[in-house]
PDB file of C-alpha atoms in Angstrom:
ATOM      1  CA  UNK A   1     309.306  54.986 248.411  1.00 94.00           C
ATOM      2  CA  UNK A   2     309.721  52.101 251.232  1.00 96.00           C
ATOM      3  CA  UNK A   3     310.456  49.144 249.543  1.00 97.00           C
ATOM      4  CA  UNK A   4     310.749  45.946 251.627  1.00 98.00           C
ATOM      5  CA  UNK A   5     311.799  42.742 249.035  1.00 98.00           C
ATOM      6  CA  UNK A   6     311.226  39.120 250.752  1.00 98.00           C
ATOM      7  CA  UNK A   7     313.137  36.057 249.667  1.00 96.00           C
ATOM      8  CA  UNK A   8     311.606  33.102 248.569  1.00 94.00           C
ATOM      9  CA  UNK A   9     310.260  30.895 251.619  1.00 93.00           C
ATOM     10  CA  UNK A  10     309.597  27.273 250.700  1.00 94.00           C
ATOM     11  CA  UNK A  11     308.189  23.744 251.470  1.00 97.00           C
ATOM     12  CA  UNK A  12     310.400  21.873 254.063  1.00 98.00           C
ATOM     13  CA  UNK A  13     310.501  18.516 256.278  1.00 98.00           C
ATOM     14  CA  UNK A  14     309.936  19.023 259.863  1.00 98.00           C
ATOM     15  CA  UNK A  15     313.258  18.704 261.868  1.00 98.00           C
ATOM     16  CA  UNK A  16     314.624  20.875 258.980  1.00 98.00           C
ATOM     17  CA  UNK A  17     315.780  24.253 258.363  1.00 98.00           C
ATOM     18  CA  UNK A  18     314.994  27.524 256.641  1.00 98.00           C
ATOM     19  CA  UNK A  19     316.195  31.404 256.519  1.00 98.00           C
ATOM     20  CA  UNK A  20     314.052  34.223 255.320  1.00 98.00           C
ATOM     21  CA  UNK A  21     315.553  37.301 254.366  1.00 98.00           C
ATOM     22  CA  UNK A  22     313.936  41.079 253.467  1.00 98.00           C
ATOM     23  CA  UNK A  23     315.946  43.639 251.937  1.00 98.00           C
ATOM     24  CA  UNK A  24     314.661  46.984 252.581  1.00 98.00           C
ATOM     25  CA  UNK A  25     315.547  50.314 250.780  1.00 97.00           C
ATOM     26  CA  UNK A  26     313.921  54.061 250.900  1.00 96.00           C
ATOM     27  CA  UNK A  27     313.774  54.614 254.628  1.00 94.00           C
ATOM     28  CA  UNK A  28     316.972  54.728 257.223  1.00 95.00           C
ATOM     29  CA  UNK A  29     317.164  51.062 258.321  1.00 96.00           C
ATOM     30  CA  UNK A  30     319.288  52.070 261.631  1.00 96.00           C
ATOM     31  CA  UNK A  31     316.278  54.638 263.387  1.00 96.00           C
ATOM     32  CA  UNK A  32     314.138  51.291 262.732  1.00 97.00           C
ATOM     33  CA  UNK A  33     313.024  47.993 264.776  1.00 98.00           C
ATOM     34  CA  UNK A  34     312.095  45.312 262.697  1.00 98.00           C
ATOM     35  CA  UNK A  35     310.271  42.493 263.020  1.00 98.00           C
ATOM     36  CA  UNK A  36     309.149  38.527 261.514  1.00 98.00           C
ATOM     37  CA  UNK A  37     305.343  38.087 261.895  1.00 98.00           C
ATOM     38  CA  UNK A  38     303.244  35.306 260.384  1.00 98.00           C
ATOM     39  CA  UNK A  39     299.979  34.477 259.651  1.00 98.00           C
ATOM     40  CA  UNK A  40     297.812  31.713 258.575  1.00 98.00           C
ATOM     41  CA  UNK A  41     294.242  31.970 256.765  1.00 96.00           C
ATOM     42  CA  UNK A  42     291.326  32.698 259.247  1.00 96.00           C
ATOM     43  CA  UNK A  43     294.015  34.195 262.297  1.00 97.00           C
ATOM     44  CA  UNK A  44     295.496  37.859 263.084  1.00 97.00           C
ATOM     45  CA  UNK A  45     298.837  38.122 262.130  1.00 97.00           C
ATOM     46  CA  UNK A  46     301.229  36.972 264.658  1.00 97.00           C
ATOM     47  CA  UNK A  47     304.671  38.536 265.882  1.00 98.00           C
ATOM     48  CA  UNK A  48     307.520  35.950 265.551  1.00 98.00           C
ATOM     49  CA  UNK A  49     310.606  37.949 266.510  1.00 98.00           C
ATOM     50  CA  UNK A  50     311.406  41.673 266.998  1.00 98.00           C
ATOM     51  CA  UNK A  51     315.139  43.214 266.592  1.00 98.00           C
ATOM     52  CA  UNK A  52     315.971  46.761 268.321  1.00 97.00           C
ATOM     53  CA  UNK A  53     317.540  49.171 265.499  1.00 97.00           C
ATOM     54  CA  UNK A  54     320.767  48.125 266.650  1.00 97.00           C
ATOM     55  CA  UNK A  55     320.333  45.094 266.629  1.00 96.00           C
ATOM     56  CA  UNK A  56     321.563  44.633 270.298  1.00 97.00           C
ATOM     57  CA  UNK A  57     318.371  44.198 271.736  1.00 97.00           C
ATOM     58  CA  UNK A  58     315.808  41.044 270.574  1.00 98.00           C
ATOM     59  CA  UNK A  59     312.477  39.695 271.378  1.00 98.00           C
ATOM     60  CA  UNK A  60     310.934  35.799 270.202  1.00 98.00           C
ATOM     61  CA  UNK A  61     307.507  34.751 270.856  1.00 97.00           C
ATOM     62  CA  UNK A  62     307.157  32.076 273.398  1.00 97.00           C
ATOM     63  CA  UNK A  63     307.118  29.036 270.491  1.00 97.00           C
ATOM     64  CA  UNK A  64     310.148  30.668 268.504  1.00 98.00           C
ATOM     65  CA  UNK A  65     312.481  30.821 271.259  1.00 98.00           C
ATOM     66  CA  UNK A  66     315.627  28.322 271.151  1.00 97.00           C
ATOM     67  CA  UNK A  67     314.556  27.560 267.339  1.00 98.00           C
ATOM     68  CA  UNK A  68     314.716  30.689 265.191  1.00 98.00           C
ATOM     69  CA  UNK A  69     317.406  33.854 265.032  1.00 98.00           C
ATOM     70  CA  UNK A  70     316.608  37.356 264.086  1.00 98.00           C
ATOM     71  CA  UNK A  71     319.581  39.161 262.693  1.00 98.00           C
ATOM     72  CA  UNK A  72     320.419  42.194 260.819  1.00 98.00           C
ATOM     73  CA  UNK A  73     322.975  44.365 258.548  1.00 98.00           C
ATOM     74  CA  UNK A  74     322.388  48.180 258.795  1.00 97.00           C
ATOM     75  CA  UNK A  75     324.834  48.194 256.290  1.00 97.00           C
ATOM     76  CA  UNK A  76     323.273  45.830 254.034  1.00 97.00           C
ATOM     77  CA  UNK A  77     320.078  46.906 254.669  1.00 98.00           C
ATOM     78  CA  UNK A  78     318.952  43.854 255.498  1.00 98.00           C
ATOM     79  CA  UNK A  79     316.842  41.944 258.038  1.00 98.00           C
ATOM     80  CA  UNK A  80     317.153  38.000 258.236  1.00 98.00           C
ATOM     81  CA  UNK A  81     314.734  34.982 260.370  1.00 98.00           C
ATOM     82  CA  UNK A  82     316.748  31.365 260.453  1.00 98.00           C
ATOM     83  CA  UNK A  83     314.423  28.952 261.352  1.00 98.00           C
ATOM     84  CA  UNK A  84     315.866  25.685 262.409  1.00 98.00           C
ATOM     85  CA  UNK A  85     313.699  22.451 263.853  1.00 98.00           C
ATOM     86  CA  UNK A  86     310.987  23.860 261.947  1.00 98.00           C
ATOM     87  CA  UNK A  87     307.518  22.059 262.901  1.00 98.00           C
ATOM     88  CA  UNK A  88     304.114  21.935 261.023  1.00 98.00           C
ATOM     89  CA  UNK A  89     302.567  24.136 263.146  1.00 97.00           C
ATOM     90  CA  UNK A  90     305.216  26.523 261.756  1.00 98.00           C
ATOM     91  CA  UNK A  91     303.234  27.027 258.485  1.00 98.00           C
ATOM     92  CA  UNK A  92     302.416  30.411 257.932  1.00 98.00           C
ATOM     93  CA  UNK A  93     302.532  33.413 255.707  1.00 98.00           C
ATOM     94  CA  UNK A  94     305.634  35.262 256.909  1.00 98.00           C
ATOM     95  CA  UNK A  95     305.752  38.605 256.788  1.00 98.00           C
ATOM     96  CA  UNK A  96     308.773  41.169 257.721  1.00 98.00           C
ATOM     97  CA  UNK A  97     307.993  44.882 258.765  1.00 98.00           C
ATOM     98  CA  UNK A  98     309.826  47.692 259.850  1.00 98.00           C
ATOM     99  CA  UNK A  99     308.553  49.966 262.768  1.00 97.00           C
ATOM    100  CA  UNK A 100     309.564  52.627 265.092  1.00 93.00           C
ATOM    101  CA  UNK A 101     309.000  50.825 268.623  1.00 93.00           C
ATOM    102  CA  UNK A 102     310.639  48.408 270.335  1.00 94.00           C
ATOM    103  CA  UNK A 103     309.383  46.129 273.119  1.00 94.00           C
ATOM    104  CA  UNK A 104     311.235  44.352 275.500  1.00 91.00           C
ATOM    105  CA  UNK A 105     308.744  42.131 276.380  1.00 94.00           C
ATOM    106  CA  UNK A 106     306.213  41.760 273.279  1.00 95.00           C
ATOM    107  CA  UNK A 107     306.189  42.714 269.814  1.00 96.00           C
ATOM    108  CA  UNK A 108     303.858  46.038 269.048  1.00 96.00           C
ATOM    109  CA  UNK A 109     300.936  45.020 267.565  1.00 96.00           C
ATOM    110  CA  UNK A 110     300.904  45.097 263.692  1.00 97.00           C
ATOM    111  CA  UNK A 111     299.727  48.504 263.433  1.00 96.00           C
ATOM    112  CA  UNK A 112     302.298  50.004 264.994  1.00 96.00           C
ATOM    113  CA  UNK A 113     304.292  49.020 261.870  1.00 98.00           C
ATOM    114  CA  UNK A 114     303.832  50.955 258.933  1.00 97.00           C
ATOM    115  CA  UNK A 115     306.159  49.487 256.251  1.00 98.00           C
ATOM    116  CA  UNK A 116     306.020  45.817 255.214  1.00 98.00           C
ATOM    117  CA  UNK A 117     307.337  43.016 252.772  1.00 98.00           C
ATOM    118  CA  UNK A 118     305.220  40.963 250.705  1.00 98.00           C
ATOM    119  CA  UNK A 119     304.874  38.103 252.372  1.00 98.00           C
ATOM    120  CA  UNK A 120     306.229  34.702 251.793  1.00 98.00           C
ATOM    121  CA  UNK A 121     304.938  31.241 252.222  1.00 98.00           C
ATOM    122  CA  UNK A 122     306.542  28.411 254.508  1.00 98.00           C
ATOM    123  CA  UNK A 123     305.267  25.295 254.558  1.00 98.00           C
ATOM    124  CA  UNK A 124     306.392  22.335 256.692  1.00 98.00           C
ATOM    125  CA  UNK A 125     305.508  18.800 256.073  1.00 97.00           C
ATOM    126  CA  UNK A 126     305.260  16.728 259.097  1.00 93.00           C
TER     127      UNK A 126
END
């Protein structure tokens, strides 16, 4: 059974920083691309950031790029987002997800990603 286990997100200050993790057990994390999407009530779910299996290769929307870092540990089975000069416009359910395509230029749409965490809430206070 794929299991993919969020951290906490949390309520911060604009200008300030944040890092979401997902741990994910029962599939083979290294044949997998993973990916940060978000989403906030009344609008699809939106890709944030999309890591190759290797980890070599990475993809940010347009409004993440220069502030947030996707990383991961095959080893630790583990997928990471830092977010840093978070804005209010940041505010979303974020959501990480494990899939079998990788983009150079986009993220696959969510379907394209069959295995997800549970979602956490950030909130940013302008």
């Amino acid at each position: 059974q794929v299991q993919m286990v969020q951290s906490r997100g949390g309520l911060v200050q604009a200008g300030e920083s944040l890092t979401l993790s997902c741990t994910i057990s029962g599939l083979n994390v290294g044949d997998y691309t993973m990916a940060w999407f978000r989403q906030v009530p009344g609008k699809d779910r939106e890709g944030v950031s999309s890591i190759n299996p290797s980890g070599v290769r990475t993809y940010y929307v347009d409004s993440a790029k220069g502030r947030f870092t996707i990383s991961r540990d095959n080893a630790k089975r583990t997928l990471s987002l830092q977010m840093d000069n978070l804005k209010p416009e940041d505010t979303a359910t974020y959501y990480c997800a494990a899939g079998t395509l990788f983009w150079p230029n986009k993220i696959p749409p969510p379907t394209f990603f069959p295995h997800w965490g549970q979602g956490t809430q950030v909130t940013v206070s302008s």
